[in-house]
Amino acid sequence: VGGSSSRSRGFAGTTALGANVLKLTEPAKDLLPGVDVFIFDCDGVIWRGDSVIDGIPETLAKLRALGKKMYFVTNNSTKSRAGYKKKFDSLGLDVPAEEIFSSSFAAAAYLEQTKFKDTGKKVYVVGEVGIQEELDLIGVPHFGGPEDGDKVPDMGPGCKVEHDEDVGAVVVGFDRNVNYYKIQYAQLCINENPGCEFIATNLDAVTHLTDAQEWAGNGSMVGAIKGCTGREPTVVGKPSPLMIDYLCDKLGLDRGRICMVGDRLDTDILFGTDNGLKSLLVLSGVTTEEKLLGQENTITPDYYADSIVDFFVDENAKVEATA
């Protein structure tokens, strides 16, 4: 999916900041010894749409055999952690539920950290069932989401949308059934309810609903709400530090021994560089080698590779040589 697949020793490109970006050629020396924990994005790294990327199950098994810990952190809020566990299972990937973190979970974690439940307020959801399932787990009342997918406001003379004044937060996640009613309801809560929070699971411009093309991402839904409220949201998904803070605090991880692996510069790699982690970009998703090494790019990972299968490129080369 992107750029050249040449593996010449020491090959490097230079970004707009003049920083060298090294293509991973000797992972057994350069990467694996210095990393205890890998944080993987999912779409474009582990799978594309509903298809596992070639070689991924074997690669994850090899990393586990080396004693590496791993976590899977996705900005997609359409599923809860339980929903993602089902997806991993359906793709034949043996990943424990406690290793999975979604931006729907991050939204709930943020509300839990800020003791939102103690306010007695409700959440209005622009998004899908993943957000609702995570809010249920922390006992926060909510409405909206899929239930409002077919609603159309009456816009005749003198008509208005009545909104609940007890809404204390609007959570906006990717929503395949976003509509004018939801946008109107969200803006009424944010603009008219004192202290109402505006929370975005992520700002991804595009997403991979299918492996055939890019589709408008949650940035478009958040943008609609920003446009009618003039408010900037609290972003809980990547590159926000919330999820890495949660992982480090709860699990006692050492940031200097963590590597963020993703296919997006402005979310995954920025998540790594902004939060003191090592970072590696893979070309198996949305970012091409040309874009990574282009003069306009200002985000620099420590390494890049065609896919995470290249973590064992030395070993794979030996197998090919003896075959």
PDB file of N, CA, C and O in Angstrom, residues 188-250:
ATOM      1  N   LEU A 188     -27.927  22.597  20.773  1.00  0.00           N
ATOM      2  CA  LEU A 188     -28.794  23.168  21.806  1.00  0.00           C
ATOM      3  C   LEU A 188     -28.245  22.861  23.202  1.00  0.00           C
ATOM      4  O   LEU A 188     -28.195  23.737  24.074  1.00  0.00           O
ATOM      5  N   CYS A 189     -27.816  21.614  23.405  1.00  0.00           N
ATOM      6  CA  CYS A 189     -27.249  21.238  24.710  1.00  0.00           C
ATOM      7  C   CYS A 189     -25.994  22.032  25.014  1.00  0.00           C
ATOM      8  O   CYS A 189     -25.819  22.571  26.121  1.00  0.00           O
ATOM      9  N   ILE A 190     -25.073  22.097  24.040  1.00  0.00           N
ATOM     10  CA  ILE A 190     -23.793  22.774  24.257  1.00  0.00           C
ATOM     11  C   ILE A 190     -23.980  24.285  24.403  1.00  0.00           C
ATOM     12  O   ILE A 190     -23.365  24.929  25.275  1.00  0.00           O
ATOM     13  N   ASN A 191     -24.831  24.878  23.568  1.00  0.00           N
ATOM     14  CA  ASN A 191     -25.005  26.327  23.589  1.00  0.00           C
ATOM     15  C   ASN A 191     -25.908  26.823  24.708  1.00  0.00           C
ATOM     16  O   ASN A 191     -25.745  27.952  25.189  1.00  0.00           O
ATOM     17  N   GLU A 192     -26.873  26.006  25.148  1.00  0.00           N
ATOM     18  CA  GLU A 192     -27.881  26.512  26.076  1.00  0.00           C
ATOM     19  C   GLU A 192     -27.825  25.911  27.485  1.00  0.00           C
ATOM     20  O   GLU A 192     -28.373  26.496  28.414  1.00  0.00           O
ATOM     21  N   ASN A 193     -27.174  24.767  27.652  1.00  0.00           N
ATOM     22  CA  ASN A 193     -27.063  24.178  28.991  1.00  0.00           C
ATOM     23  C   ASN A 193     -25.771  24.650  29.645  1.00  0.00           C
ATOM     24  O   ASN A 193     -24.679  24.324  29.163  1.00  0.00           O
ATOM     25  N   PRO A 194     -25.855  25.418  30.719  1.00  0.00           N
ATOM     26  CA  PRO A 194     -24.641  25.939  31.358  1.00  0.00           C
ATOM     27  C   PRO A 194     -23.660  24.824  31.735  1.00  0.00           C
ATOM     28  O   PRO A 194     -24.054  23.823  32.347  1.00  0.00           O
ATOM     29  N   GLY A 195     -22.399  24.991  31.331  1.00  0.00           N
ATOM     30  CA  GLY A 195     -21.353  24.034  31.713  1.00  0.00           C
ATOM     31  C   GLY A 195     -21.351  22.738  30.930  1.00  0.00           C
ATOM     32  O   GLY A 195     -20.575  21.824  31.241  1.00  0.00           O
ATOM     33  N   CYS A 196     -22.195  22.625  29.904  1.00  0.00           N
ATOM     34  CA  CYS A 196     -22.246  21.379  29.132  1.00  0.00           C
ATOM     35  C   CYS A 196     -20.920  21.157  28.405  1.00  0.00           C
ATOM     36  O   CYS A 196     -20.429  22.039  27.703  1.00  0.00           O
ATOM     37  N   GLU A 197     -20.346  19.959  28.584  1.00  0.00           N
ATOM     38  CA  GLU A 197     -19.067  19.631  27.948  1.00  0.00           C
ATOM     39  C   GLU A 197     -19.271  19.114  26.520  1.00  0.00           C
ATOM     40  O   GLU A 197     -20.272  18.459  26.227  1.00  0.00           O
ATOM     41  N   PHE A 198     -18.299  19.402  25.687  1.00  0.00           N
ATOM     42  CA  PHE A 198     -18.270  18.940  24.292  1.00  0.00           C
ATOM     43  C   PHE A 198     -17.062  18.016  24.180  1.00  0.00           C
ATOM     44  O   PHE A 198     -15.925  18.461  24.271  1.00  0.00           O
ATOM     45  N   ILE A 199     -17.325  16.710  24.032  1.00  0.00           N
ATOM     46  CA  ILE A 199     -16.258  15.698  24.041  1.00  0.00           C
ATOM     47  C   ILE A 199     -16.238  14.990  22.691  1.00  0.00           C
ATOM     48  O   ILE A 199     -17.276  14.532  22.202  1.00  0.00           O
ATOM     49  N   ALA A 200     -15.064  14.901  22.094  1.00  0.00           N
ATOM     50  CA  ALA A 200     -14.897  14.191  20.824  1.00  0.00           C
ATOM     51  C   ALA A 200     -14.034  12.958  21.052  1.00  0.00           C
ATOM     52  O   ALA A 200     -12.993  13.038  21.704  1.00  0.00           O
ATOM     53  N   THR A 201     -14.473  11.828  20.509  1.00  0.00           N
ATOM     54  CA  THR A 201     -13.660  10.620  20.648  1.00  0.00           C
ATOM     55  C   THR A 201     -12.371  10.744  19.845  1.00  0.00           C
ATOM     56  O   THR A 201     -11.336  10.207  20.236  1.00  0.00           O
ATOM     57  N   ASN A 202     -12.415  11.454  18.718  1.00  0.00           N
ATOM     58  CA  ASN A 202     -11.233  11.636  17.874  1.00  0.00           C
ATOM     59  C   ASN A 202     -11.571  12.644  16.778  1.00  0.00           C
ATOM     60  O   ASN A 202     -12.734  13.011  16.608  1.00  0.00           O
ATOM     61  N   LEU A 203     -10.540  13.047  16.047  1.00  0.00           N
ATOM     62  CA  LEU A 203     -10.727  14.021  14.967  1.00  0.00           C
ATOM     63  C   LEU A 203     -10.258  13.463  13.623  1.00  0.00           C
ATOM     64  O   LEU A 203      -9.927  14.230  12.711  1.00  0.00           O
ATOM     65  N   ASP A 204     -10.223  12.149  13.476  1.00  0.00           N
ATOM     66  CA  ASP A 204      -9.733  11.545  12.231  1.00  0.00           C
ATOM     67  C   ASP A 204     -10.501  12.090  11.025  1.00  0.00           C
ATOM     68  O   ASP A 204     -11.739  12.056  10.995  1.00  0.00           O
ATOM     69  N   ALA A 205      -9.774  12.567  10.032  1.00  0.00           N
ATOM     70  CA  ALA A 205     -10.412  13.134   8.838  1.00  0.00           C
ATOM     71  C   ALA A 205     -11.103  12.062   8.011  1.00  0.00           C
ATOM     72  O   ALA A 205     -12.224  12.257   7.535  1.00  0.00           O
ATOM     73  N   VAL A 206     -10.426  10.931   7.833  1.00  0.00           N
ATOM     74  CA  VAL A 206     -10.999   9.833   7.049  1.00  0.00           C
ATOM     75  C   VAL A 206     -10.837   8.530   7.809  1.00  0.00           C
ATOM     76  O   VAL A 206     -10.040   8.422   8.740  1.00  0.00           O
ATOM     77  N   THR A 207     -11.611   7.531   7.383  1.00  0.00           N
ATOM     78  CA  THR A 207     -11.541   6.219   8.015  1.00  0.00           C
ATOM     79  C   THR A 207     -11.694   5.146   6.946  1.00  0.00           C
ATOM     80  O   THR A 207     -12.043   5.439   5.801  1.00  0.00           O
ATOM     81  N   HIS A 208     -11.414   3.887   7.338  1.00  0.00           N
ATOM     82  CA  HIS A 208     -11.520   2.758   6.407  1.00  0.00           C
ATOM     83  C   HIS A 208     -12.741   1.924   6.750  1.00  0.00           C
ATOM     84  O   HIS A 208     -12.640   0.935   7.475  1.00  0.00           O
ATOM     85  N   LEU A 209     -13.906   2.323   6.257  1.00  0.00           N
ATOM     86  CA  LEU A 209     -15.092   1.479   6.438  1.00  0.00           C
ATOM     87  C   LEU A 209     -14.956   0.211   5.613  1.00  0.00           C
ATOM     88  O   LEU A 209     -15.403  -0.860   6.006  1.00  0.00           O
ATOM     89  N   THR A 210     -14.341   0.351   4.451  1.00  0.00           N
ATOM     90  CA  THR A 210     -14.049  -0.794   3.595  1.00  0.00           C
ATOM     91  C   THR A 210     -12.610  -0.645   3.135  1.00  0.00           C
ATOM     92  O   THR A 210     -11.990   0.402   3.308  1.00  0.00           O
ATOM     93  N   ASP A 211     -12.070  -1.703   2.544  1.00  0.00           N
ATOM     94  CA  ASP A 211     -10.693  -1.608   2.058  1.00  0.00           C
ATOM     95  C   ASP A 211     -10.626  -1.081   0.627  1.00  0.00           C
ATOM     96  O   ASP A 211      -9.569  -1.076  -0.002  1.00  0.00           O
ATOM     97  N   ALA A 212     -11.775  -0.603   0.112  1.00  0.00           N
ATOM     98  CA  ALA A 212     -11.821  -0.136  -1.275  1.00  0.00           C
ATOM     99  C   ALA A 212     -11.523   1.353  -1.418  1.00  0.00           C
ATOM    100  O   ALA A 212     -11.046   1.801  -2.465  1.00  0.00           O
ATOM    101  N   GLN A 213     -11.823   2.144  -0.363  1.00  0.00           N
ATOM    102  CA  GLN A 213     -11.594   3.583  -0.448  1.00  0.00           C
ATOM    103  C   GLN A 213     -11.623   4.192   0.947  1.00  0.00           C
ATOM    104  O   GLN A 213     -11.990   3.536   1.921  1.00  0.00           O
ATOM    105  N   GLU A 214     -11.236   5.467   1.036  1.00  0.00           N
ATOM    106  CA  GLU A 214     -11.339   6.199   2.291  1.00  0.00           C
ATOM    107  C   GLU A 214     -12.744   6.790   2.411  1.00  0.00           C
ATOM    108  O   GLU A 214     -13.359   7.176   1.421  1.00  0.00           O
ATOM    109  N   TRP A 215     -13.237   6.860   3.661  1.00  0.00           N
ATOM    110  CA  TRP A 215     -14.562   7.397   3.942  1.00  0.00           C
ATOM    111  C   TRP A 215     -14.414   8.542   4.948  1.00  0.00           C
ATOM    112  O   TRP A 215     -13.503   8.530   5.784  1.00  0.00           O
ATOM    113  N   ALA A 216     -15.327   9.516   4.876  1.00  0.00           N
ATOM    114  CA  ALA A 216     -15.278  10.652   5.798  1.00  0.00           C
ATOM    115  C   ALA A 216     -15.282  10.159   7.241  1.00  0.00           C
ATOM    116  O   ALA A 216     -16.105   9.321   7.625  1.00  0.00           O
ATOM    117  N   GLY A 217     -14.355  10.655   8.050  1.00  0.00           N
ATOM    118  CA  GLY A 217     -14.208  10.182   9.422  1.00  0.00           C
ATOM    119  C   GLY A 217     -14.920  11.057  10.438  1.00  0.00           C
ATOM    120  O   GLY A 217     -15.689  11.963  10.091  1.00  0.00           O
ATOM    121  N   ASN A 218     -14.627  10.809  11.718  1.00  0.00           N
ATOM    122  CA  ASN A 218     -15.306  11.541  12.788  1.00  0.00           C
ATOM    123  C   ASN A 218     -14.989  13.031  12.784  1.00  0.00           C
ATOM    124  O   ASN A 218     -15.747  13.820  13.344  1.00  0.00           O
ATOM    125  N   GLY A 219     -13.906  13.406  12.130  1.00  0.00           N
ATOM    126  CA  GLY A 219     -13.613  14.831  12.020  1.00  0.00           C
ATOM    127  C   GLY A 219     -14.749  15.592  11.361  1.00  0.00           C
ATOM    128  O   GLY A 219     -14.981  16.773  11.665  1.00  0.00           O
ATOM    129  N   SER A 220     -15.474  14.928  10.474  1.00  0.00           N
ATOM    130  CA  SER A 220     -16.601  15.595   9.796  1.00  0.00           C
ATOM    131  C   SER A 220     -17.780  15.778  10.741  1.00  0.00           C
ATOM    132  O   SER A 220     -18.479  16.802  10.683  1.00  0.00           O
ATOM    133  N   MET A 221     -18.033  14.802  11.628  1.00  0.00           N
ATOM    134  CA  MET A 221     -19.125  14.943  12.591  1.00  0.00           C
ATOM    135  C   MET A 221     -18.780  15.998  13.643  1.00  0.00           C
ATOM    136  O   MET A 221     -19.594  16.863  13.976  1.00  0.00           O
ATOM    137  N   VAL A 222     -17.551  15.945  14.149  1.00  0.00           N
ATOM    138  CA  VAL A 222     -17.113  16.927  15.145  1.00  0.00           C
ATOM    139  C   VAL A 222     -17.111  18.326  14.529  1.00  0.00           C
ATOM    140  O   VAL A 222     -17.511  19.307  15.175  1.00  0.00           O
ATOM    141  N   GLY A 223     -16.684  18.398  13.270  1.00  0.00           N
ATOM    142  CA  GLY A 223     -16.642  19.692  12.585  1.00  0.00           C
ATOM    143  C   GLY A 223     -18.014  20.339  12.482  1.00  0.00           C
ATOM    144  O   GLY A 223     -18.146  21.567  12.592  1.00  0.00           O
ATOM    145  N   ALA A 224     -19.042  19.530  12.264  1.00  0.00           N
ATOM    146  CA  ALA A 224     -20.408  20.067  12.180  1.00  0.00           C
ATOM    147  C   ALA A 224     -20.816  20.701  13.511  1.00  0.00           C
ATOM    148  O   ALA A 224     -21.423  21.778  13.537  1.00  0.00           O
ATOM    149  N   ILE A 225     -20.464  20.043  14.627  1.00  0.00           N
ATOM    150  CA  ILE A 225     -20.828  20.573  15.949  1.00  0.00           C
ATOM    151  C   ILE A 225     -19.968  21.793  16.290  1.00  0.00           C
ATOM    152  O   ILE A 225     -20.458  22.779  16.857  1.00  0.00           O
ATOM    153  N   LYS A 226     -18.693  21.745  15.932  1.00  0.00           N
ATOM    154  CA  LYS A 226     -17.834  22.914  16.150  1.00  0.00           C
ATOM    155  C   LYS A 226     -18.374  24.121  15.388  1.00  0.00           C
ATOM    156  O   LYS A 226     -18.381  25.252  15.891  1.00  0.00           O
ATOM    157  N   GLY A 227     -18.858  23.866  14.176  1.00  0.00           N
ATOM    158  CA  GLY A 227     -19.308  24.953  13.317  1.00  0.00           C
ATOM    159  C   GLY A 227     -20.503  25.705  13.873  1.00  0.00           C
ATOM    160  O   GLY A 227     -20.639  26.907  13.647  1.00  0.00           O
ATOM    161  N   CYS A 228     -21.381  25.011  14.608  1.00  0.00           N
ATOM    162  CA  CYS A 228     -22.584  25.686  15.112  1.00  0.00           C
ATOM    163  C   CYS A 228     -22.495  26.057  16.586  1.00  0.00           C
ATOM    164  O   CYS A 228     -23.431  26.646  17.136  1.00  0.00           O
ATOM    165  N   THR A 229     -21.382  25.714  17.239  1.00  0.00           N
ATOM    166  CA  THR A 229     -21.219  26.099  18.644  1.00  0.00           C
ATOM    167  C   THR A 229     -20.039  27.054  18.850  1.00  0.00           C
ATOM    168  O   THR A 229     -19.990  27.766  19.856  1.00  0.00           O
ATOM    169  N   GLY A 230     -19.077  27.031  17.915  1.00  0.00           N
ATOM    170  CA  GLY A 230     -17.873  27.836  18.101  1.00  0.00           C
ATOM    171  C   GLY A 230     -16.987  27.303  19.209  1.00  0.00           C
ATOM    172  O   GLY A 230     -16.051  27.963  19.650  1.00  0.00           O
ATOM    173  N   ARG A 231     -17.245  26.079  19.642  1.00  0.00           N
ATOM    174  CA  ARG A 231     -16.495  25.480  20.751  1.00  0.00           C
ATOM    175  C   ARG A 231     -15.497  24.444  20.245  1.00  0.00           C
ATOM    176  O   ARG A 231     -15.777  23.705  19.305  1.00  0.00           O
ATOM    177  N   GLU A 232     -14.341  24.388  20.879  1.00  0.00           N
ATOM    178  CA  GLU A 232     -13.377  23.332  20.622  1.00  0.00           C
ATOM    179  C   GLU A 232     -13.671  22.182  21.573  1.00  0.00           C
ATOM    180  O   GLU A 232     -13.891  22.401  22.763  1.00  0.00           O
ATOM    181  N   PRO A 233     -13.677  20.937  21.080  1.00  0.00           N
ATOM    182  CA  PRO A 233     -13.991  19.813  21.966  1.00  0.00           C
ATOM    183  C   PRO A 233     -12.792  19.373  22.802  1.00  0.00           C
ATOM    184  O   PRO A 233     -11.641  19.667  22.477  1.00  0.00           O
ATOM    185  N   THR A 234     -13.091  18.666  23.862  1.00  0.00           N
ATOM    186  CA  THR A 234     -12.072  17.900  24.576  1.00  0.00           C
ATOM    187  C   THR A 234     -11.906  16.589  23.811  1.00  0.00           C
ATOM    188  O   THR A 234     -12.868  15.820  23.685  1.00  0.00           O
ATOM    189  N   VAL A 235     -10.712  16.349  23.270  1.00  0.00           N
ATOM    190  CA  VAL A 235     -10.475  15.144  22.470  1.00  0.00           C
ATOM    191  C   VAL A 235      -9.864  14.074  23.376  1.00  0.00           C
ATOM    192  O   VAL A 235      -8.863  14.321  24.058  1.00  0.00           O
ATOM    193  N   VAL A 236     -10.467  12.880  23.385  1.00  0.00           N
ATOM    194  CA  VAL A 236     -10.002  11.820  24.293  1.00  0.00           C
ATOM    195  C   VAL A 236      -9.211  10.722  23.591  1.00  0.00           C
ATOM    196  O   VAL A 236      -8.466   9.975  24.228  1.00  0.00           O
ATOM    197  N   GLY A 237      -9.355  10.597  22.263  1.00  0.00           N
ATOM    198  CA  GLY A 237      -8.602   9.581  21.519  1.00  0.00           C
ATOM    199  C   GLY A 237      -7.234  10.099  21.110  1.00  0.00           C
ATOM    200  O   GLY A 237      -6.830  11.218  21.478  1.00  0.00           O
ATOM    201  N   LYS A 238      -6.507   9.304  20.348  1.00  0.00           N
ATOM    202  CA  LYS A 238      -5.183   9.726  19.857  1.00  0.00           C
ATOM    203  C   LYS A 238      -5.319  10.987  19.004  1.00  0.00           C
ATOM    204  O   LYS A 238      -6.280  11.098  18.251  1.00  0.00           O
ATOM    205  N   PRO A 239      -4.400  11.959  19.089  1.00  0.00           N
ATOM    206  CA  PRO A 239      -3.143  11.944  19.849  1.00  0.00           C
ATOM    207  C   PRO A 239      -3.234  12.490  21.270  1.00  0.00           C
ATOM    208  O   PRO A 239      -2.202  12.739  21.897  1.00  0.00           O
ATOM    209  N   SER A 240      -4.438  12.668  21.805  1.00  0.00           N
ATOM    210  CA  SER A 240      -4.597  13.131  23.190  1.00  0.00           C
ATOM    211  C   SER A 240      -3.851  12.191  24.144  1.00  0.00           C
ATOM    212  O   SER A 240      -3.808  10.975  23.921  1.00  0.00           O
ATOM    213  N   PRO A 241      -3.277  12.724  25.225  1.00  0.00           N
ATOM    214  CA  PRO A 241      -2.511  11.876  26.158  1.00  0.00           C
ATOM    215  C   PRO A 241      -3.370  11.011  27.067  1.00  0.00           C
ATOM    216  O   PRO A 241      -2.840  10.191  27.805  1.00  0.00           O
ATOM    217  N   LEU A 242      -4.706  11.151  27.005  1.00  0.00           N
ATOM    218  CA  LEU A 242      -5.543  10.490  27.998  1.00  0.00           C
ATOM    219  C   LEU A 242      -5.314   8.985  28.058  1.00  0.00           C
ATOM    220  O   LEU A 242      -5.163   8.410  29.132  1.00  0.00           O
ATOM    221  N   MET A 243      -5.265   8.320  26.897  1.00  0.00           N
ATOM    222  CA  MET A 243      -5.152   6.852  26.920  1.00  0.00           C
ATOM    223  C   MET A 243      -3.780   6.389  27.396  1.00  0.00           C
ATOM    224  O   MET A 243      -3.680   5.402  28.125  1.00  0.00           O
ATOM    225  N   ILE A 244      -2.725   7.097  27.014  1.00  0.00           N
ATOM    226  CA  ILE A 244      -1.391   6.660  27.477  1.00  0.00           C
ATOM    227  C   ILE A 244      -1.229   6.965  28.965  1.00  0.00           C
ATOM    228  O   ILE A 244      -0.623   6.179  29.705  1.00  0.00           O
ATOM    229  N   ASP A 245      -1.800   8.071  29.436  1.00  0.00           N
ATOM    230  CA  ASP A 245      -1.769   8.363  30.871  1.00  0.00           C
ATOM    231  C   ASP A 245      -2.489   7.257  31.642  1.00  0.00           C
ATOM    232  O   ASP A 245      -2.016   6.795  32.689  1.00  0.00           O
ATOM    233  N   TYR A 246      -3.635   6.838  31.114  1.00  0.00           N
ATOM    234  CA  TYR A 246      -4.414   5.782  31.760  1.00  0.00           C
ATOM    235  C   TYR A 246      -3.601   4.490  31.824  1.00  0.00           C
ATOM    236  O   TYR A 246      -3.508   3.846  32.878  1.00  0.00           O
ATOM    237  N   LEU A 247      -2.992   4.100  30.692  1.00  0.00           N
ATOM    238  CA  LEU A 247      -2.212   2.857  30.640  1.00  0.00           C
ATOM    239  C   LEU A 247      -1.025   2.908  31.606  1.00  0.00           C
ATOM    240  O   LEU A 247      -0.772   1.951  32.341  1.00  0.00           O
ATOM    241  N   CYS A 248      -0.304   4.025  31.608  1.00  0.00           N
ATOM    242  CA  CYS A 248       0.887   4.133  32.462  1.00  0.00           C
ATOM    243  C   CYS A 248       0.505   4.160  33.933  1.00  0.00           C
ATOM    244  O   CYS A 248       1.157   3.523  34.764  1.00  0.00           O
ATOM    245  N   ASP A 249      -0.569   4.882  34.269  1.00  0.00           N
ATOM    246  CA  ASP A 249      -0.984   4.979  35.666  1.00  0.00           C
ATOM    247  C   ASP A 249      -1.527   3.653  36.181  1.00  0.00           C
ATOM    248  O   ASP A 249      -1.191   3.220  37.284  1.00  0.00           O
ATOM    249  N   LYS A 250      -2.347   3.001  35.377  1.00  0.00           N
ATOM    250  CA  LYS A 250      -2.995   1.761  35.828  1.00  0.00           C
ATOM    251  C   LYS A 250      -2.042   0.568  35.808  1.00  0.00           C
ATOM    252  O   LYS A 250      -2.146  -0.338  36.637  1.00  0.00           O
TER     253      LYS A 250
END
